[in-house]
Coordinates of C-alpha atoms in Angstrom, one line a residue:
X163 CA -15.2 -1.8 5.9
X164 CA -13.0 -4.9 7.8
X165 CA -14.2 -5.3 11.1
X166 CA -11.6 -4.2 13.7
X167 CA -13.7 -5.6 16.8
X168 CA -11.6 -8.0 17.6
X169 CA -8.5 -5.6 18.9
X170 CA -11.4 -3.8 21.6
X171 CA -9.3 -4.8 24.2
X172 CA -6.2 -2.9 22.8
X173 CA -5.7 -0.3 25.4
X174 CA -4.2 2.0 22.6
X175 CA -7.7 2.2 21.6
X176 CA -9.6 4.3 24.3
X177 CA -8.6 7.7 23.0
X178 CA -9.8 7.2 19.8
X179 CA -13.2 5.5 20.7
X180 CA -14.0 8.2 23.0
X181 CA -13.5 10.2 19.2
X182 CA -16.2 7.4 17.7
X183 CA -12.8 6.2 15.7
X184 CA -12.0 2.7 15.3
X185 CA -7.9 3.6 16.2
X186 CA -5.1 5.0 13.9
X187 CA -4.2 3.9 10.9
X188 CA -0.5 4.3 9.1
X189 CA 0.0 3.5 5.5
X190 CA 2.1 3.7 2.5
X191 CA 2.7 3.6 -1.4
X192 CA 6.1 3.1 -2.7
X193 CA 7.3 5.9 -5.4
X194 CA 8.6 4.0 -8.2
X195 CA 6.8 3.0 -11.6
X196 CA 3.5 3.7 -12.9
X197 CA 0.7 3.8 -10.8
X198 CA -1.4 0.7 -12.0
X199 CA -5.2 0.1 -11.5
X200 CA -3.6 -3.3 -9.4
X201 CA -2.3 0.0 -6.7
X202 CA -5.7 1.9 -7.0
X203 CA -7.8 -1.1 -6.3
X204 CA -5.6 -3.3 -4.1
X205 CA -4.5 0.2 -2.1
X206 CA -5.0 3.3 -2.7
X207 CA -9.2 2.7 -2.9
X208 CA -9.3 1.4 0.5
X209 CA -7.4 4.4 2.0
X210 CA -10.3 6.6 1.0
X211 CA -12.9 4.5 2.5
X212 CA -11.0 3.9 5.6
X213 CA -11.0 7.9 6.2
X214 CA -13.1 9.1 8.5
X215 CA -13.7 5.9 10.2
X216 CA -9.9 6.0 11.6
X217 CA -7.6 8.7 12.6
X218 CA -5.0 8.2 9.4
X219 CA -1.5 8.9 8.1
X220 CA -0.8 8.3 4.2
X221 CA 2.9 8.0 3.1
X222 CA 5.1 7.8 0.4
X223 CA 7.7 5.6 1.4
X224 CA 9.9 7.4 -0.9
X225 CA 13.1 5.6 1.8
X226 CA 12.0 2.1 1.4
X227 CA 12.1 3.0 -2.4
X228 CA 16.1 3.7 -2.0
X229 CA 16.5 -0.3 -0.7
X230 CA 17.5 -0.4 -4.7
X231 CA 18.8 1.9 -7.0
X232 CA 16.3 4.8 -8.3
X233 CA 17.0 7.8 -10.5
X234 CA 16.7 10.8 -8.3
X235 CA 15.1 13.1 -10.7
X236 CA 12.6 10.3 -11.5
X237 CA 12.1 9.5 -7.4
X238 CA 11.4 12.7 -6.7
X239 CA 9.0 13.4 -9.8
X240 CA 7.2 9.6 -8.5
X241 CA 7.1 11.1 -5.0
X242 CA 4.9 13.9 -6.3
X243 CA 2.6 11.5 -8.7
X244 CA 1.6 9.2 -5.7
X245 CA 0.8 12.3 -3.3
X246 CA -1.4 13.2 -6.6
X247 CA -2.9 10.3 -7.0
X248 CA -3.8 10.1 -3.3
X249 CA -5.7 13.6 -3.9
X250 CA -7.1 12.8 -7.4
X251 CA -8.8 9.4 -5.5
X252 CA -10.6 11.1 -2.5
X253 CA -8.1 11.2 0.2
X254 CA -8.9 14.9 1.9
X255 CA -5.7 16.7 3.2
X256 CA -7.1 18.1 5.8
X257 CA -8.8 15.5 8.0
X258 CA -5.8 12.9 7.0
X259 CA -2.0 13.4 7.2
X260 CA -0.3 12.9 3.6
X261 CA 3.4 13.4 3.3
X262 CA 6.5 11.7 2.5
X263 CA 8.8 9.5 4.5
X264 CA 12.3 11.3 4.4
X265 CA 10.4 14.4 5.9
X266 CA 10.2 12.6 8.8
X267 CA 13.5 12.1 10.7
X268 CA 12.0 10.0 13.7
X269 CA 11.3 7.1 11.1
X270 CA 15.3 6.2 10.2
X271 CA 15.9 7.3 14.0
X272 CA 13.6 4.3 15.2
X273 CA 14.6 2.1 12.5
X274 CA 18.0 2.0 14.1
X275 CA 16.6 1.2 17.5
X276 CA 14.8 -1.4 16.0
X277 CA 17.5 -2.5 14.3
X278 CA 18.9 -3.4 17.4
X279 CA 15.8 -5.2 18.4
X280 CA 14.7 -7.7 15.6
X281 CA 17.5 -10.6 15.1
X282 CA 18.8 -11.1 11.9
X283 CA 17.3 -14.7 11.7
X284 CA 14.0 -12.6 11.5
X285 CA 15.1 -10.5 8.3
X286 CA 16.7 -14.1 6.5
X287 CA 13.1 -15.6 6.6
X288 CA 11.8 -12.3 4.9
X289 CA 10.1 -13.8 1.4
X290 CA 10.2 -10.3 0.0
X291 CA 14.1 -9.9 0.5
X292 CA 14.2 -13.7 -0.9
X293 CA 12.3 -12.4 -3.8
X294 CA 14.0 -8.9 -4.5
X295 CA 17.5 -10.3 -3.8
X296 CA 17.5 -12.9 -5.9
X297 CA 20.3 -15.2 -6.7
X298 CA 23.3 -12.9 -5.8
X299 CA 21.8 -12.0 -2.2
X300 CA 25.7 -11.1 -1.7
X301 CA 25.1 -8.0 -3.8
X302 CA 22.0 -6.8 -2.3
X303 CA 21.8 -3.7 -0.1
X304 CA 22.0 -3.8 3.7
X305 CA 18.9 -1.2 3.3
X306 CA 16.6 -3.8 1.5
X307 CA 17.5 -6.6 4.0
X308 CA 16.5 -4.3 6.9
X309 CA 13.6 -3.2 5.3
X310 CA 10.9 -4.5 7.3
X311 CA 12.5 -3.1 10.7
X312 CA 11.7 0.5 8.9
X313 CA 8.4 -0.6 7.9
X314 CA 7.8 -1.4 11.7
X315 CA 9.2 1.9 12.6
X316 CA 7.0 3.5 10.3
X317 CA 4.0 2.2 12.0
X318 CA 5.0 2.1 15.2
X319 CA 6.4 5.7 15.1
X320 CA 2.5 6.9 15.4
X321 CA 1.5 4.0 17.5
X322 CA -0.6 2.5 15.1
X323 CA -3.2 0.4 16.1
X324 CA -4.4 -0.9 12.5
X325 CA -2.6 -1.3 9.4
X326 CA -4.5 -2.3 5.8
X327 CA -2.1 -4.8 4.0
X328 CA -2.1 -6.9 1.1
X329 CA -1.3 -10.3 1.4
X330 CA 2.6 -9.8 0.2
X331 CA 3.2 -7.5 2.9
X332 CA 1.1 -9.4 5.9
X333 CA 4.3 -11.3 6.9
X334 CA 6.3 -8.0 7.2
X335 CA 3.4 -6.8 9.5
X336 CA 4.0 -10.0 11.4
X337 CA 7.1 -9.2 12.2
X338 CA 6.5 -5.7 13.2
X339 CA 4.2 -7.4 15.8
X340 CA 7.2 -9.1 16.9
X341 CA 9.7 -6.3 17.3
X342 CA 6.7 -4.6 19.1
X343 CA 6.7 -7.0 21.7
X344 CA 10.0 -7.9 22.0
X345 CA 10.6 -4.2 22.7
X346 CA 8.0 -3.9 25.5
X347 CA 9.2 -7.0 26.8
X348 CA 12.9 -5.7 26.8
X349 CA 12.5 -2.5 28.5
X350 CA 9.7 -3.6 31.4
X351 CA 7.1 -1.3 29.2
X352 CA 4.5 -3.2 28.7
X353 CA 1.5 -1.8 26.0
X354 CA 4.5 0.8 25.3
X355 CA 4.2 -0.2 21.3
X356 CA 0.9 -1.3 20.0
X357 CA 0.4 -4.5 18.4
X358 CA -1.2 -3.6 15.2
X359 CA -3.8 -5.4 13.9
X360 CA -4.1 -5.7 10.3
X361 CA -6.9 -4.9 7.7
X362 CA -7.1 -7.0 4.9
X363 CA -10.0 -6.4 2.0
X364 CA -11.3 -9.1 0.0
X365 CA -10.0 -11.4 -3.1
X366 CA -10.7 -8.7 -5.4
X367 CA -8.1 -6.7 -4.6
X368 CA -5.7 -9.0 -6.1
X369 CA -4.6 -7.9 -9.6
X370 CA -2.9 -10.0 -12.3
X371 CA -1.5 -8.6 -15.5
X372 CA -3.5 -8.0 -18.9
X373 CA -1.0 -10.0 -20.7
X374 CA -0.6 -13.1 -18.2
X375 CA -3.6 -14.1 -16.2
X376 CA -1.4 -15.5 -13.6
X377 CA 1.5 -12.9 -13.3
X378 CA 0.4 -9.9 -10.9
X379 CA 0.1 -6.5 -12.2
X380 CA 3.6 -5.0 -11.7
X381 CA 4.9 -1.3 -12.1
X382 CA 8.0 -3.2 -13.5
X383 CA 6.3 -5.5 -16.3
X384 CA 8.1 -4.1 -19.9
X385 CA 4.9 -4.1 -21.5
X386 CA 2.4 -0.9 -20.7
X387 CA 0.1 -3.1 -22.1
X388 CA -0.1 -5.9 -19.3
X389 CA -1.7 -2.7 -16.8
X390 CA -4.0 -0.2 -17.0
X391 CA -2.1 2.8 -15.5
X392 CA -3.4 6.0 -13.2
X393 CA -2.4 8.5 -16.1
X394 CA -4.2 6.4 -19.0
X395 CA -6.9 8.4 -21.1
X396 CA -10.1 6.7 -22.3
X397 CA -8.2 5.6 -25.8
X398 CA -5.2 4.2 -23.9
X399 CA -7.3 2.1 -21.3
X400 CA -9.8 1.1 -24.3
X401 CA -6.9 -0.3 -26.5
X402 CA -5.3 -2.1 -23.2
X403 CA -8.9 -3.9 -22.3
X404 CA -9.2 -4.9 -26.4
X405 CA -6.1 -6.2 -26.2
X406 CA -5.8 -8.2 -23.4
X407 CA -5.5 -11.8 -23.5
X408 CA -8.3 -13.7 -23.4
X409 CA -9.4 -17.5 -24.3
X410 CA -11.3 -18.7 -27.2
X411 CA -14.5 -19.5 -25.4
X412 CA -17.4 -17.7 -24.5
X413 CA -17.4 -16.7 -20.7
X414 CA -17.5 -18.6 -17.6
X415 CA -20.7 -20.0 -16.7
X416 CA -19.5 -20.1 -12.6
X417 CA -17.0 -19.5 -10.4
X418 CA -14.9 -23.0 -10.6
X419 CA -15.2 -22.6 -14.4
X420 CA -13.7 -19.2 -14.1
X421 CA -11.0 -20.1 -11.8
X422 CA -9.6 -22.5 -14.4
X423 CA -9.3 -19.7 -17.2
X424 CA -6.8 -17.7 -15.3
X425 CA -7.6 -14.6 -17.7
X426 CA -11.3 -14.6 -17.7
X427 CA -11.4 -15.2 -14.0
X428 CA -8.3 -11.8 -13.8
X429 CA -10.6 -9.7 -15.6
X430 CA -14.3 -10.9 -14.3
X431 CA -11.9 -10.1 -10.6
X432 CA -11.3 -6.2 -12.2
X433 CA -14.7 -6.0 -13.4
X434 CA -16.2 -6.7 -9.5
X435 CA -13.6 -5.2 -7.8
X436 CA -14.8 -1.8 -10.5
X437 CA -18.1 -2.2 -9.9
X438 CA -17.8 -2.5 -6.3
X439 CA -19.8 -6.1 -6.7
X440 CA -19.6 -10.0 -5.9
X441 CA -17.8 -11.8 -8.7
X442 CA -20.0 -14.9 -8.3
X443 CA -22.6 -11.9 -9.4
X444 CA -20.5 -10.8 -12.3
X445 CA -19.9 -14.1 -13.4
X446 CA -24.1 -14.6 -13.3
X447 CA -24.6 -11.9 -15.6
X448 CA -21.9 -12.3 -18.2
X449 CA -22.5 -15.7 -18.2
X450 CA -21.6 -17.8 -21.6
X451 CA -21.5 -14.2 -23.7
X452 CA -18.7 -13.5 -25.8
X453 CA -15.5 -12.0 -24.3
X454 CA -16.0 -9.4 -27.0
X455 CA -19.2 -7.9 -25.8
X456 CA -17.8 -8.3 -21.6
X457 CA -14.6 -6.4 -22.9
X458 CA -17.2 -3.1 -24.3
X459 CA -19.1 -3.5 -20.5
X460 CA -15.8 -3.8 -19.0
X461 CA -14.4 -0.6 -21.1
X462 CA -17.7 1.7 -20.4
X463 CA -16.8 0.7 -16.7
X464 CA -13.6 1.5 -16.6
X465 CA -13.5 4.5 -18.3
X466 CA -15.9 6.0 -15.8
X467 CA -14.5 5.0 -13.0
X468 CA -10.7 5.0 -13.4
X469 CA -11.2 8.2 -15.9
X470 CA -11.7 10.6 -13.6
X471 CA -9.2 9.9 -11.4
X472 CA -6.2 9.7 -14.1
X473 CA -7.9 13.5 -15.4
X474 CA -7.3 14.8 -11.8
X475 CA -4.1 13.4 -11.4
X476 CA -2.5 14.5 -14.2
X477 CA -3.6 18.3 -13.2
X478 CA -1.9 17.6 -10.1
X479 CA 0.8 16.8 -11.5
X480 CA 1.1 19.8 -13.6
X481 CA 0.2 22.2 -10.3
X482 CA 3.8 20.9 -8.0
X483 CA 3.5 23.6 -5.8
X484 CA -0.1 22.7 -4.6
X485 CA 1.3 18.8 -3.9
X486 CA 4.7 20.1 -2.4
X487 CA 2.3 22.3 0.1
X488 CA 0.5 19.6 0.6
X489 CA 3.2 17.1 1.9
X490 CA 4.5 20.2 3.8
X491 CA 1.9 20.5 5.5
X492 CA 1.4 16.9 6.5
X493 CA 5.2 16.8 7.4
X494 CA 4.8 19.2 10.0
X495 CA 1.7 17.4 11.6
X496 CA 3.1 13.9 11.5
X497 CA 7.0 15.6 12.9
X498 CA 4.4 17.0 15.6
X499 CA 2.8 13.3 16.6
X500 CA 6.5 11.6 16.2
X501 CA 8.7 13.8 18.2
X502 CA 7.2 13.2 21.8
X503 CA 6.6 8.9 21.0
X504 CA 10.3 9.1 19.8
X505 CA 11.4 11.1 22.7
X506 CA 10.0 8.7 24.7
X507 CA 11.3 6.1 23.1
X508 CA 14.9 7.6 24.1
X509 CA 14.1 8.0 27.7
X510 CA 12.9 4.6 27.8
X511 CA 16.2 3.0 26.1
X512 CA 18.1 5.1 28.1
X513 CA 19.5 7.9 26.1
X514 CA 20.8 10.6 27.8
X515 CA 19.5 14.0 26.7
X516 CA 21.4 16.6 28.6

């Protein structure tokens, strides 16, 4: 568990460590492509062991997924796999809230506040909308530029006080420090917003593609066979670890070594981050072997592990009406925690409510 020790003095905090919680913690999974061992590990894995040790909210983002085009049969299908997946890893329903993002009006209606807030210098040094944008930024959607003022809104929407991140999202979380305090500072309201605090796990959680040891594992690559995804049986993730590139020499006999072998070090990174172990101990005991006999060890393990959850899922996914109760039910608990912050949120701009 990340230490959170440091943000003791965040007055947002008292009420939840008079509950022996650590604070409240909002998060979410986009609903487009395959879900990919990269998510499981990097994400989804961390939610579960962050429950019960903060008071937490688990979204699909299914309106950040809109900031470019998506099928809408195949959004709202993905919408029901990720809620799946977050049941088929561990995350309990009851004890967190799991629902999806357009349920929630109070997230576009803070957005726009926010909008109104951050400067647009801000959203220009986004290296995400640099990335996604591309070359013909002309062409891109107003939604995917503002994207990280609805990222902040989702978070600050709940007032939350941690946020786990991966390192390609700890600049938007930067920024949704600095719309918080820009807002408290605007309206005289100081500790009115929260600023969150993030969690970030270890090196591990960083996964690179089967195919290209120095690519990350994307939802988008062409080739199913550069990830290992959620929904893969025992034959499909066997086949994928076979094949998956490798070098001609025997395995790394330390660390350094490894990191110069960008596909032995990707897959020594999966095997730890499986095995919930050091690498520098992985490294140790596959030491010099052939990739051959580290690809069965890795297989057996991954099988087990990442099995199970893929079986689950795919029931799930078969049983829609269990996941659309689900979400329902954590829509109306999360519209129940919005409504009075956003109300507030209007008084304090200065909306008139007659």
């Amino acid at each position: 568990m990340p230490d959170a020790s440091s943000a003791a003095s965040n007055p947002h905090l008292d009420a939840y460590t008079a509950r022996g919680l650590k604070g409240r913690i909002f998060s979410g999974v986009q609903p487009t492509g395959n879900l990919h061992l990269g998510n499981y590990l990097g994400a989804i894995r961390n939610f579960v062991r962050l429950q019960g040790h903060y008071d937490c909210l688990f979204c699909v983002v299914d309106q950040h997924a809109i900031t470019q085009w998506q099928d809408p049969k195949e959004l709202t299908q993905q919408t029901r796999e990720i809620a799946a997946a977050f049941l088929a890893a561990g995350l309990d329903a009851k004890n967190n809230i799991i629902f999806n993002q357009s349920t929630v009006a109070a997230h576009a209606q803070l957005a726009w506040i926010f909008n109104c807030v951050a400067r647009i210098g801000w959203m220009n040094r986004m290296t995400q909308f640099k990335e996604k944008s591309g070359k013909d930024r002309e062409n891109a959607s107003l939604g995917l530029l503002a994207y990280p003022s609805l990222m902040a809104a989702d978070i600050l929407l709940y007032k939350a006080t941690h946020v786990p991140v991966g390192e390609d999202q700890k600049q938007h979380l930067e920024l949704t420090r600095d719309i918080a305090i820009k807002f408290n500072n605007d309206f005289a309201v100081p500790d009115f917003f929260p600023i969150a605090e993030p969690l970030i796990f270890g090196a591990a959680t960083r996964v690179m593609s089967l195919r290209d040891g120095t690519k990350k594992m994307s939802k988008s690559d062409p080739s199913d066979y550069s990830r290992i995804n959620l929904t893969d049986d025992a034959d499909a993730i066997t086949q994928k670890i076979r094949k998956a590139k490798t070098d001609p020499l025997p395995m790394p006999e330390s660390e350094a070594d490894a990191e110069k072998r960008p596909e032995a070090d990707n897959l020594l990174g999966i095997y730890a981050a499986i095995a919930d172990k050091e690498k520098a101990d992985v490294v140790r005991e596959f030491a010099g072997q052939q990739f051959s006999a580290f690809k069965n060890a890795l297989t057996d393990l991954a099988v087990a592990k990442i099995g199970p959850i893929g079986s689950e899922m795919q029931r799930l996914v078969k049983d829609p009406g269990h996941v659309d109760a689900v979400l329902r039910d954590g829509a109306e608990r999360a519209n129940a925690l919005a409504r009075p912050i956003l109300d507030e949120v209007y008084r304090v701009v200065g909306f008139l409510k007659p």
